[in-house]
JSON list of C-alpha atoms in Angstrom, two decimals:
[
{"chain": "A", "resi": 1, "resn": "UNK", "atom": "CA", "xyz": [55.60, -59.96, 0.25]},
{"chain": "A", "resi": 2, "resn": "UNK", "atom": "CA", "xyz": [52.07, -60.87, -1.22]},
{"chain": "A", "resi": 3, "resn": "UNK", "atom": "CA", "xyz": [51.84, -64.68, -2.67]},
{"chain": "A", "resi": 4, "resn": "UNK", "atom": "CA", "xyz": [50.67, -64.97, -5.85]},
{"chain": "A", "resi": 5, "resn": "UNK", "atom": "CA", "xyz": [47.61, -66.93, -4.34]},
{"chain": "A", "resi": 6, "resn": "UNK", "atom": "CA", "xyz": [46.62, -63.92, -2.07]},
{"chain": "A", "resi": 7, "resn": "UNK", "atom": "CA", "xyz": [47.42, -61.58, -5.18]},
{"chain": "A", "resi": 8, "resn": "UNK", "atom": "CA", "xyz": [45.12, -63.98, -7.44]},
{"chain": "A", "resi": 9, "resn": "UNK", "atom": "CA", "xyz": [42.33, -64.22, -4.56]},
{"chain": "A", "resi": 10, "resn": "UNK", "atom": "CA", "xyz": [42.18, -60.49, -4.36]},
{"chain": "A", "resi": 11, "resn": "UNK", "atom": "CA", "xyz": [41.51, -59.92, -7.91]},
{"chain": "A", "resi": 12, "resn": "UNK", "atom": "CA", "xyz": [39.03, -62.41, -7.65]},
{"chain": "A", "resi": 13, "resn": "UNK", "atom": "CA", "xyz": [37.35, -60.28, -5.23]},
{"chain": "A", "resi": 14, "resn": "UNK", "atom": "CA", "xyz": [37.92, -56.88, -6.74]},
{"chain": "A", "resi": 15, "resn": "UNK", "atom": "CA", "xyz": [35.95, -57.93, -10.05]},
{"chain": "A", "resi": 16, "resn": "UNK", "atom": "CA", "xyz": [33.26, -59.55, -8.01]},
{"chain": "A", "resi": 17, "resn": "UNK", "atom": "CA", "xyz": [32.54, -56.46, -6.17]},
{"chain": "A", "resi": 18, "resn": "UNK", "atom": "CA", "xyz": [32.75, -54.12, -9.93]},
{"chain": "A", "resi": 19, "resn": "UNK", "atom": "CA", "xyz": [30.67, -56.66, -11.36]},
{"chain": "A", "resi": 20, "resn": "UNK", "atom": "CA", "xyz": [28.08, -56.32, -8.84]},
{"chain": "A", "resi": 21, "resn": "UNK", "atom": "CA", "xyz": [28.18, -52.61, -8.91]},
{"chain": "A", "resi": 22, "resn": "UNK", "atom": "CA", "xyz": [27.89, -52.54, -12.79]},
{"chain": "A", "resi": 23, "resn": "UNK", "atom": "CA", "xyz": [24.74, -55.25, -11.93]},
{"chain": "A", "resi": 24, "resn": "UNK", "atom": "CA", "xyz": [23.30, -52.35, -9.43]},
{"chain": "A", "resi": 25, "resn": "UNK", "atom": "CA", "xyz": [23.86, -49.90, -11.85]},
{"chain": "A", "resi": 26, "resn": "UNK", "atom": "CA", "xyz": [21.91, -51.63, -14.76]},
{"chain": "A", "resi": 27, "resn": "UNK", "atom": "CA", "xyz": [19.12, -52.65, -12.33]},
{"chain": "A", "resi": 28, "resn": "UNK", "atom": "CA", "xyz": [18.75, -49.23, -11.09]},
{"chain": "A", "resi": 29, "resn": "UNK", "atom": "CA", "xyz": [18.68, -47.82, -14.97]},
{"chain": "A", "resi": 30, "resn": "UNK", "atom": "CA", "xyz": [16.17, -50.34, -15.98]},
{"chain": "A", "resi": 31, "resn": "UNK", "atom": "CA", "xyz": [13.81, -49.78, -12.99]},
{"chain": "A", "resi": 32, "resn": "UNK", "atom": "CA", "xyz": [14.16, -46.22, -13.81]},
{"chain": "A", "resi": 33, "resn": "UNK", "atom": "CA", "xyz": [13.00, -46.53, -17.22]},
{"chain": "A", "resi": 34, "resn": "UNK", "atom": "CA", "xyz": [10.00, -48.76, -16.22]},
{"chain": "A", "resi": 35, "resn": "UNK", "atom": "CA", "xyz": [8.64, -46.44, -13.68]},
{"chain": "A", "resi": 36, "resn": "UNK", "atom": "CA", "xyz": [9.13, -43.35, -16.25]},
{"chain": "A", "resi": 37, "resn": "UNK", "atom": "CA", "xyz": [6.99, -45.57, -18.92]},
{"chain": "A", "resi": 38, "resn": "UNK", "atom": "CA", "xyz": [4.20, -46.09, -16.24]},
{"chain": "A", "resi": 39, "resn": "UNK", "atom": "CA", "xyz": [4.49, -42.41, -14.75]},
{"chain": "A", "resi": 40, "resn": "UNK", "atom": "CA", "xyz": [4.64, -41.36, -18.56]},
{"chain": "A", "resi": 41, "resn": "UNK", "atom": "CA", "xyz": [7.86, -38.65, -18.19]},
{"chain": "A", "resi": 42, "resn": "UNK", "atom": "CA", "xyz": [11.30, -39.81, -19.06]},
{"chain": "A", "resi": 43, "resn": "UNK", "atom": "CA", "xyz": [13.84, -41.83, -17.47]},
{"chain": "A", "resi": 44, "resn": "UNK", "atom": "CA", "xyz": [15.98, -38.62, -16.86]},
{"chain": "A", "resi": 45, "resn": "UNK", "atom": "CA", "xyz": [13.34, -36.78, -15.69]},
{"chain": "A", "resi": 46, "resn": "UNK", "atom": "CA", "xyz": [12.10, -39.63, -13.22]},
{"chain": "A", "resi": 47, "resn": "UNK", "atom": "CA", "xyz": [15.74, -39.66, -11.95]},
{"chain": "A", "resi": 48, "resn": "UNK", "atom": "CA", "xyz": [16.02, -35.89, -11.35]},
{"chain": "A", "resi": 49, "resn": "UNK", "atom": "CA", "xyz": [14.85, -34.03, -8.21]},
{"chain": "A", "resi": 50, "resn": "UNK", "atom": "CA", "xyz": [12.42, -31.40, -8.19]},
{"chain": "A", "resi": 51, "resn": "UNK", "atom": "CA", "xyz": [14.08, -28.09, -7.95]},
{"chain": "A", "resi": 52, "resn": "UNK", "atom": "CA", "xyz": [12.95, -26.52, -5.50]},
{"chain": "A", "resi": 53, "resn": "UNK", "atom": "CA", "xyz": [15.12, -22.93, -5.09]},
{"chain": "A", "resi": 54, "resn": "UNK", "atom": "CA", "xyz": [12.65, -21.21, -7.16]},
{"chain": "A", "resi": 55, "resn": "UNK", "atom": "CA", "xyz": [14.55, -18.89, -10.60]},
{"chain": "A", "resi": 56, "resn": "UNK", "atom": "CA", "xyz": [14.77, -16.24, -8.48]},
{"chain": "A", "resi": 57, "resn": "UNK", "atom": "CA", "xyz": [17.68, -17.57, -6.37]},
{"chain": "A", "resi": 58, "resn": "UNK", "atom": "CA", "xyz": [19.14, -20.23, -8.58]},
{"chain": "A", "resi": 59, "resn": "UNK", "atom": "CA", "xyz": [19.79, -18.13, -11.35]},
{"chain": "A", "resi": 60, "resn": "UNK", "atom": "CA", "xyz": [20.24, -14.50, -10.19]},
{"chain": "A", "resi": 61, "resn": "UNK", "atom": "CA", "xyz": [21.93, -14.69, -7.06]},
{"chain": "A", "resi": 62, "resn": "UNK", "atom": "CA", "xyz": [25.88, -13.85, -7.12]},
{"chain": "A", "resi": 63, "resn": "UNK", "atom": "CA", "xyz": [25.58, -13.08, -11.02]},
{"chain": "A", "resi": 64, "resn": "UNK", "atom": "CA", "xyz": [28.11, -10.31, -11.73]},
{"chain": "A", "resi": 65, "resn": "UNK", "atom": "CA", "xyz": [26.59, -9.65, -15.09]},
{"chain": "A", "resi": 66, "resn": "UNK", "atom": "CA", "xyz": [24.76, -6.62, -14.29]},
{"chain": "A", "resi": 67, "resn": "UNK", "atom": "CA", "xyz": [25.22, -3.02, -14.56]},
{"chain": "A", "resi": 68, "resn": "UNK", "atom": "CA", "xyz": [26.44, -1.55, -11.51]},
{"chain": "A", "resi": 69, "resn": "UNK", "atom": "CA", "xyz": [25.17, 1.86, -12.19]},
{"chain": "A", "resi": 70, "resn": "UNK", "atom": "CA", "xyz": [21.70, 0.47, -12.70]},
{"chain": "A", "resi": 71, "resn": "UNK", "atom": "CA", "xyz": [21.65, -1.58, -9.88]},
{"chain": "A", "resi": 72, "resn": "UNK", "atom": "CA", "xyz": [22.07, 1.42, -7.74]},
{"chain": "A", "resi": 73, "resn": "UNK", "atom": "CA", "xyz": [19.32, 3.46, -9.11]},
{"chain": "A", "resi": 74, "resn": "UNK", "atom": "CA", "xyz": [16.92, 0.18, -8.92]},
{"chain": "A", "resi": 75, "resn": "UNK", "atom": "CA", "xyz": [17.52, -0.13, -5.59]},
{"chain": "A", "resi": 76, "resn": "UNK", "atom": "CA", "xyz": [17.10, 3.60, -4.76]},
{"chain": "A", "resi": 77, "resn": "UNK", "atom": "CA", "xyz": [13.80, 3.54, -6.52]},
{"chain": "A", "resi": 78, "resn": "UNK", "atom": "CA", "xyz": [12.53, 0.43, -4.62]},
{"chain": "A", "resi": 79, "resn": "UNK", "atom": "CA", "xyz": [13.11, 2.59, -0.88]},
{"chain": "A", "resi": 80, "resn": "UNK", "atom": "CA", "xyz": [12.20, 5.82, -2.65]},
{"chain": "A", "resi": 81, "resn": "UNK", "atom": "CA", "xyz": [8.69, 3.95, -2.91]},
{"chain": "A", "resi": 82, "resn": "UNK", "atom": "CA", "xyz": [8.59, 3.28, 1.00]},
{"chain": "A", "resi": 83, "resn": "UNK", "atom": "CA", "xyz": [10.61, 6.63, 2.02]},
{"chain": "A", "resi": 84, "resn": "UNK", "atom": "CA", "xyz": [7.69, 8.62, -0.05]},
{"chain": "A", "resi": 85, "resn": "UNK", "atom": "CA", "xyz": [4.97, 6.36, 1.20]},
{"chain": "A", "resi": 86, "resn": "UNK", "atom": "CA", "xyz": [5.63, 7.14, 4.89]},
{"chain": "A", "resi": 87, "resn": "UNK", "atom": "CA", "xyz": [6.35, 10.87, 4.27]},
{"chain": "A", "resi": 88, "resn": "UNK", "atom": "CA", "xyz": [3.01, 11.38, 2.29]},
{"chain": "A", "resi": 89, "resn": "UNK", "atom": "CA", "xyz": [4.96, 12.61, -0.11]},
{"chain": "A", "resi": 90, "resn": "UNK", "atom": "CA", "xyz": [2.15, 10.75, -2.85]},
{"chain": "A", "resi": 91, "resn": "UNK", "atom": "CA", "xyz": [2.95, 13.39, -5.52]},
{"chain": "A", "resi": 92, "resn": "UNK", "atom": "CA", "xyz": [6.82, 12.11, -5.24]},
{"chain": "A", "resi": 93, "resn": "UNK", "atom": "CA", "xyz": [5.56, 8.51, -4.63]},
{"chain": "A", "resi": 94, "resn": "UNK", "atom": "CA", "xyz": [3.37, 8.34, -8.12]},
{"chain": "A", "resi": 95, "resn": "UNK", "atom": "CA", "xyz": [6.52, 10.00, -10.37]},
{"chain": "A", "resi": 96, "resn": "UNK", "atom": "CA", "xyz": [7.91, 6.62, -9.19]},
{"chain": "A", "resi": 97, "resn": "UNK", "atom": "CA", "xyz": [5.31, 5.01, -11.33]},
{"chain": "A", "resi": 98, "resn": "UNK", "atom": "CA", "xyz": [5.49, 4.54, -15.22]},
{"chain": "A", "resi": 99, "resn": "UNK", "atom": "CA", "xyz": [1.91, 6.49, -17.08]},
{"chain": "A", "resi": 100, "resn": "UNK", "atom": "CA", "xyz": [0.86, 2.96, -17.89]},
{"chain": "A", "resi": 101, "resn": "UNK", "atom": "CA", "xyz": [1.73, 1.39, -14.29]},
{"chain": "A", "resi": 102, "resn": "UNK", "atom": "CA", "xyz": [-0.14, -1.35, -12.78]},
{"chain": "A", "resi": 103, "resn": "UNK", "atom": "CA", "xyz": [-0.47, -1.58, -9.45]},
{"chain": "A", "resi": 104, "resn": "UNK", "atom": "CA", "xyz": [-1.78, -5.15, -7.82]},
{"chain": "A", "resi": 105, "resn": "UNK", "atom": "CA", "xyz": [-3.01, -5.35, -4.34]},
{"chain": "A", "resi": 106, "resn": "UNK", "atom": "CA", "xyz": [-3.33, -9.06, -2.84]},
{"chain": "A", "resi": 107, "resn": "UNK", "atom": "CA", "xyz": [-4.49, -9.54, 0.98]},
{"chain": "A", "resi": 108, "resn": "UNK", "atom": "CA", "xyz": [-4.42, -12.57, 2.37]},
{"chain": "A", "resi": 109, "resn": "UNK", "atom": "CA", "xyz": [-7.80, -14.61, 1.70]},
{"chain": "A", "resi": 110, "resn": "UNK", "atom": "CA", "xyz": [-8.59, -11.84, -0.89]},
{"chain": "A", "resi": 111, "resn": "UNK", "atom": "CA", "xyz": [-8.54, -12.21, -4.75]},
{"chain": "A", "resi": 112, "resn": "UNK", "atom": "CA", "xyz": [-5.79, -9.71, -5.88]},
{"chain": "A", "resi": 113, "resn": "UNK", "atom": "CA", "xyz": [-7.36, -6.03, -7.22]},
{"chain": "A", "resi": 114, "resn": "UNK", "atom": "CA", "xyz": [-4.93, -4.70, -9.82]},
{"chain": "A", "resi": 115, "resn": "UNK", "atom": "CA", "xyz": [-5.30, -0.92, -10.26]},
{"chain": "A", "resi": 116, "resn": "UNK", "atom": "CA", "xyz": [-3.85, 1.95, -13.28]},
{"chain": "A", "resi": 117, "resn": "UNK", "atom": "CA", "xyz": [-3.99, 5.20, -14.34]},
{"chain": "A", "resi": 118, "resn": "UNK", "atom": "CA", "xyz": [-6.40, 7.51, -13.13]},
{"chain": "A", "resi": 119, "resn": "UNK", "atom": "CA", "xyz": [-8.34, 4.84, -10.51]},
{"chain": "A", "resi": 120, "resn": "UNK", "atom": "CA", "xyz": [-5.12, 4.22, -9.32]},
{"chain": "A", "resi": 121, "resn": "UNK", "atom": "CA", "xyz": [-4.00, 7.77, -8.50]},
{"chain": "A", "resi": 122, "resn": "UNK", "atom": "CA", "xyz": [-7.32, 8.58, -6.93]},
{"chain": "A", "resi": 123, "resn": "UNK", "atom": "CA", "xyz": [-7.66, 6.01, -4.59]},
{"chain": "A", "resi": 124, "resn": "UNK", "atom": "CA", "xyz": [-4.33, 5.74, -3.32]},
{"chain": "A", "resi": 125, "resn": "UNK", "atom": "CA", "xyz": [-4.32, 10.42, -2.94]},
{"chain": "A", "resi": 126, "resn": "UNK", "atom": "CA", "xyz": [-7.58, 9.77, -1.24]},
{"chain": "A", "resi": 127, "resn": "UNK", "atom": "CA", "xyz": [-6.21, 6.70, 1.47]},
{"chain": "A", "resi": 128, "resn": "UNK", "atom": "CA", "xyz": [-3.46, 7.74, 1.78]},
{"chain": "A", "resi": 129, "resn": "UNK", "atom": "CA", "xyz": [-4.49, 11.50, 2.57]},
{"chain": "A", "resi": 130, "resn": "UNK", "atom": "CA", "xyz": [-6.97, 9.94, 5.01]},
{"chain": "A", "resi": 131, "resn": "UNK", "atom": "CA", "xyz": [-4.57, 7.74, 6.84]},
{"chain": "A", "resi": 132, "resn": "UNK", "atom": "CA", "xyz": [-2.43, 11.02, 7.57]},
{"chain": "A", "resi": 133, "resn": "UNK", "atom": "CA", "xyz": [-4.94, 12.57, 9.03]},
{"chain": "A", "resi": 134, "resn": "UNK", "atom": "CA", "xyz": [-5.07, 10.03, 11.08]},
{"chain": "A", "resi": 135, "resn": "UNK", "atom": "CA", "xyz": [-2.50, 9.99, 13.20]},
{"chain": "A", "resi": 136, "resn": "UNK", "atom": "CA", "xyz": [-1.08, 6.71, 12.30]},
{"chain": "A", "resi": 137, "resn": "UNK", "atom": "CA", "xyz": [2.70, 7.16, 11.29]},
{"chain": "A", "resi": 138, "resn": "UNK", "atom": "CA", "xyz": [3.61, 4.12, 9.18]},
{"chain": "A", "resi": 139, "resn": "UNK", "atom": "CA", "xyz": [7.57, 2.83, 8.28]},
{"chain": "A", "resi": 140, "resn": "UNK", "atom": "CA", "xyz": [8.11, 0.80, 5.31]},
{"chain": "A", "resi": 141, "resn": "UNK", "atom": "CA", "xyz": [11.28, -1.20, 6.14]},
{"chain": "A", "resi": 142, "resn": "UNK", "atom": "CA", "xyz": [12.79, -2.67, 3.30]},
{"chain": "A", "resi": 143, "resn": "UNK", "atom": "CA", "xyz": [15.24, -5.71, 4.32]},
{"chain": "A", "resi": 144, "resn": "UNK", "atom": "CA", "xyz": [15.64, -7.61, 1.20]},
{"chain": "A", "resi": 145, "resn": "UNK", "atom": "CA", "xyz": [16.10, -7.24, -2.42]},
{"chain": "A", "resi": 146, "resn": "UNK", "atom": "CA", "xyz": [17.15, -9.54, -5.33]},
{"chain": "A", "resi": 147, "resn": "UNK", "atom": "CA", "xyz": [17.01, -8.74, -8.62]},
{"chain": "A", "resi": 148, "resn": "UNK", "atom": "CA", "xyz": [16.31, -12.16, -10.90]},
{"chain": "A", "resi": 149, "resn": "UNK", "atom": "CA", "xyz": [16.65, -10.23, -14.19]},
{"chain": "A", "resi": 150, "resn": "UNK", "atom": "CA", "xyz": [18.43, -7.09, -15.38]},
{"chain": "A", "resi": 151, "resn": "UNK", "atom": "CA", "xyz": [18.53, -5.78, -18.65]},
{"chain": "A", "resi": 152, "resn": "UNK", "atom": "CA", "xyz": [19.67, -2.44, -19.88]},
{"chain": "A", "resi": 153, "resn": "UNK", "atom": "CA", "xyz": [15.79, -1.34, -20.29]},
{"chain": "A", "resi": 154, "resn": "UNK", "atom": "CA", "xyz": [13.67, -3.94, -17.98]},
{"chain": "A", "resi": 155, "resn": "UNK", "atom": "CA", "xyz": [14.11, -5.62, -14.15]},
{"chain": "A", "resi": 156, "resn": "UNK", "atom": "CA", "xyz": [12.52, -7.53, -12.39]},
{"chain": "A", "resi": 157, "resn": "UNK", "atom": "CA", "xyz": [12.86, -7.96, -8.27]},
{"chain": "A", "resi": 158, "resn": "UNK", "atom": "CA", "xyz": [11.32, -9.97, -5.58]},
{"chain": "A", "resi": 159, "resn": "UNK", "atom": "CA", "xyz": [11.38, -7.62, -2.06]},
{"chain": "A", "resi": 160, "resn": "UNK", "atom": "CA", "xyz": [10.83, -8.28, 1.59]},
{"chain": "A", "resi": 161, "resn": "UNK", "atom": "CA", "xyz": [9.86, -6.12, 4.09]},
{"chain": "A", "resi": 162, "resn": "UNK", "atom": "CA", "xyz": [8.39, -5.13, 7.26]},
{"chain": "A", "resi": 163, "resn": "UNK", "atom": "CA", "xyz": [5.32, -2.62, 8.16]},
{"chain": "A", "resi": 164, "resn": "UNK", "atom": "CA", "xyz": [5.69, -1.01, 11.61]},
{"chain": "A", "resi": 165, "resn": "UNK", "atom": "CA", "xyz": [2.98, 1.95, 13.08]},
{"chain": "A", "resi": 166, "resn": "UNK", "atom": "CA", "xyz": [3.22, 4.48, 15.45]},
{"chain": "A", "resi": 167, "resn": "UNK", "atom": "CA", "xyz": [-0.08, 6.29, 16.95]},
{"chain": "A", "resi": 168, "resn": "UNK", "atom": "CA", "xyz": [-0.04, 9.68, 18.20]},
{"chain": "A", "resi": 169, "resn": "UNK", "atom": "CA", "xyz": [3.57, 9.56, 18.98]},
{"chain": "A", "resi": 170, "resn": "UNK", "atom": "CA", "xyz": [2.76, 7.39, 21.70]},
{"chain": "A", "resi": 171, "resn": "UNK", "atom": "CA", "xyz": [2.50, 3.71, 20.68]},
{"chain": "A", "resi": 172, "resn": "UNK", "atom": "CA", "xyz": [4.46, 1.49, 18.24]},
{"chain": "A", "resi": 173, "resn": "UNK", "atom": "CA", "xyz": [3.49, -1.80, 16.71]},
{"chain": "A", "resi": 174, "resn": "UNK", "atom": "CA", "xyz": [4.78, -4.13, 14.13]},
{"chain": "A", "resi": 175, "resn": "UNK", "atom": "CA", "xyz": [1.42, -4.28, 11.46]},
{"chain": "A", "resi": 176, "resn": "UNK", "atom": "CA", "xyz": [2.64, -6.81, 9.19]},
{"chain": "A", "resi": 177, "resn": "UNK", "atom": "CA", "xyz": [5.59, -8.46, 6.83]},
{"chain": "A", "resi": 178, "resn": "UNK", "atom": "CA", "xyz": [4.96, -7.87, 3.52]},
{"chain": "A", "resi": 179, "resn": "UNK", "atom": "CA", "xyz": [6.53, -8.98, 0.21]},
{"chain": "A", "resi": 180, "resn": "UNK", "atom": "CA", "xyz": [6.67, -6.77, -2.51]},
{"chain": "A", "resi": 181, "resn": "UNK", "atom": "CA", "xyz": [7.39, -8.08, -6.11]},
{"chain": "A", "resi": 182, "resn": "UNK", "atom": "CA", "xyz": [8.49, -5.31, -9.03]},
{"chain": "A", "resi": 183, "resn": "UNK", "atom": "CA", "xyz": [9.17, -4.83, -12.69]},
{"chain": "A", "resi": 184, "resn": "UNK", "atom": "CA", "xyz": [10.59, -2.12, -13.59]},
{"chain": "A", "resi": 185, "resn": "UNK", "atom": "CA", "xyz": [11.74, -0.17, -17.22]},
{"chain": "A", "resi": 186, "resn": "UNK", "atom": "CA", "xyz": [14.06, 2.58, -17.77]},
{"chain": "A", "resi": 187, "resn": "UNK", "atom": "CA", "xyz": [12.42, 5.53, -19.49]},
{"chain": "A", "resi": 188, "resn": "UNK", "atom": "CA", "xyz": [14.56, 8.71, -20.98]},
{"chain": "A", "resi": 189, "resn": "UNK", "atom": "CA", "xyz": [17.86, 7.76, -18.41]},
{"chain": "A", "resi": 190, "resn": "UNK", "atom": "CA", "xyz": [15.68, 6.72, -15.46]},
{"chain": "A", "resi": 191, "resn": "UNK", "atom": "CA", "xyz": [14.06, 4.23, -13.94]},
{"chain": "A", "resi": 192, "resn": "UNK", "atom": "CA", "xyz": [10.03, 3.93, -12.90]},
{"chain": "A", "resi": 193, "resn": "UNK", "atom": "CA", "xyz": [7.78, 0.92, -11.98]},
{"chain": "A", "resi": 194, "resn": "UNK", "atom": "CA", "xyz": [5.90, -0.85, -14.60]},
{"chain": "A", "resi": 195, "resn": "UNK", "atom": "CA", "xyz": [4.33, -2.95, -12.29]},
{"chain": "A", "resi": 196, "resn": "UNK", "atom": "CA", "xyz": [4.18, -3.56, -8.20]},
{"chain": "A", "resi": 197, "resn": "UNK", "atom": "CA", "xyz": [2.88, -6.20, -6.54]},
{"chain": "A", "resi": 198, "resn": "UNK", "atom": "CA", "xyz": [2.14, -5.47, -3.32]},
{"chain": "A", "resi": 199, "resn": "UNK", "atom": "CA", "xyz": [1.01, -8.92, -0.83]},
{"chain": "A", "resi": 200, "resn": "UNK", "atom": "CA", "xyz": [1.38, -8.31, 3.30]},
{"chain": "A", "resi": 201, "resn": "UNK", "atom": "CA", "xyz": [1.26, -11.17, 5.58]},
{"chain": "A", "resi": 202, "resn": "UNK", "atom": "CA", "xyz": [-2.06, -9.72, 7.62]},
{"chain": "A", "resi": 203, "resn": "UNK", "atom": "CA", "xyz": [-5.14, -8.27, 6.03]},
{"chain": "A", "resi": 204, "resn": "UNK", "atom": "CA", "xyz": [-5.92, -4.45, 6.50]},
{"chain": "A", "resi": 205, "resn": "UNK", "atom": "CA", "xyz": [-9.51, -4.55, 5.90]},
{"chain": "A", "resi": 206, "resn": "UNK", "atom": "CA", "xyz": [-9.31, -6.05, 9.86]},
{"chain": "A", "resi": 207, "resn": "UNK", "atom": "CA", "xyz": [-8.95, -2.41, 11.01]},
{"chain": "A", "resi": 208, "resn": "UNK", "atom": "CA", "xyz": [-5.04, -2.18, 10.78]}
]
């Protein structure tokens, strides 16, 4: 059994130690404020860490508020745009592309070149017809997709993937990662690109 000196010493002790938390805790609010003055933000903000998951992940991923339907036929249009791509198919590919599309091209240590319309049809018939000729046999491989906004008309999706070649039937090398970025609009039913982004990891202009 517990005197009542032992009893009387330990709630000595007990308020001691939550007074000198509640002492640690006013300290700690008060040094926070000062620093927030001098840094001019406010205490809150001074107090809060820097979020650093970027929107896409921290408020998209594992959101069930989507339609399902949708989803599908955004994600068949993003590897329709690779499948068509390394077929040649560029006839199919453009249909892919709203009338209006923009279409931004960003190599590294180059200032992005944004392309529409009828510049952006002819260059990309004209490349891509050469590069067929060529022998060169590229595969888009798309490995990741997350969508960080659906709506029933607009989306928007960040994309990873890799860029493999194969020459003459006869040698295969990986050309590049590549990250892909798209917003998208549904027109009469279906879906088309309003915009692409389109930044690989190496720079072509190297002779790739």
């Amino acid at each position: 059994m517990t005197s009542p000196a032992c009893s009387q010493e330990f709630e000595m002790l007990s308020l001691r130690f939550h007074a000198r938390r509640l002492l640690s805790a006013i300290l700690a609010s008060a040094l926070g404020a000062t620093l927030a003055a001098v840094l001019g933000v406010s205490a809150g903000a001074a107090q809060s860490p820097p979020d650093r998951t970027g929107p896409a992940v921290s408020k998209s991923a594992g959101d069930t508020r989507f339609n399902v339907a949708d989803r599908v036929a955004l994600t068949h249009l993003i590897h329709g745009y690779a499948i068509e791509v390394d077929r040649f198919n560029i006839d199919g590919w453009f249909k892919l592309f709203t009338d209006d599309a923009v279409f931004s091209v960003g190599l590294p240590g180059m200032t992005p070149v944004e392309q529409t319309g009828d510049a952006f049809r002819s260059f990309w018939r004209t490349r891509f017809g050469e590069f067929e000729r060529s022998g060169n046999r590229r595969k888009h491989l798309i490995s990741n997709i997350l969508f960080v906004e659906q709506t029933d008309s607009t989306a928007h999706a960040v994309i990873s993937g890799l860029i493999t070649n194969a020459k003459d039937g006869k040698t295969f090398t990986v050309v590049s990662g590549v990250d892909y970025e798209g917003w998208f609009v549904k027109q009469g039913g279906v879906w088309r690109i309003k915009r692409w982004n389109d930044r690989p990891d190496v720079n072509f202009e190297s002779g790739q």
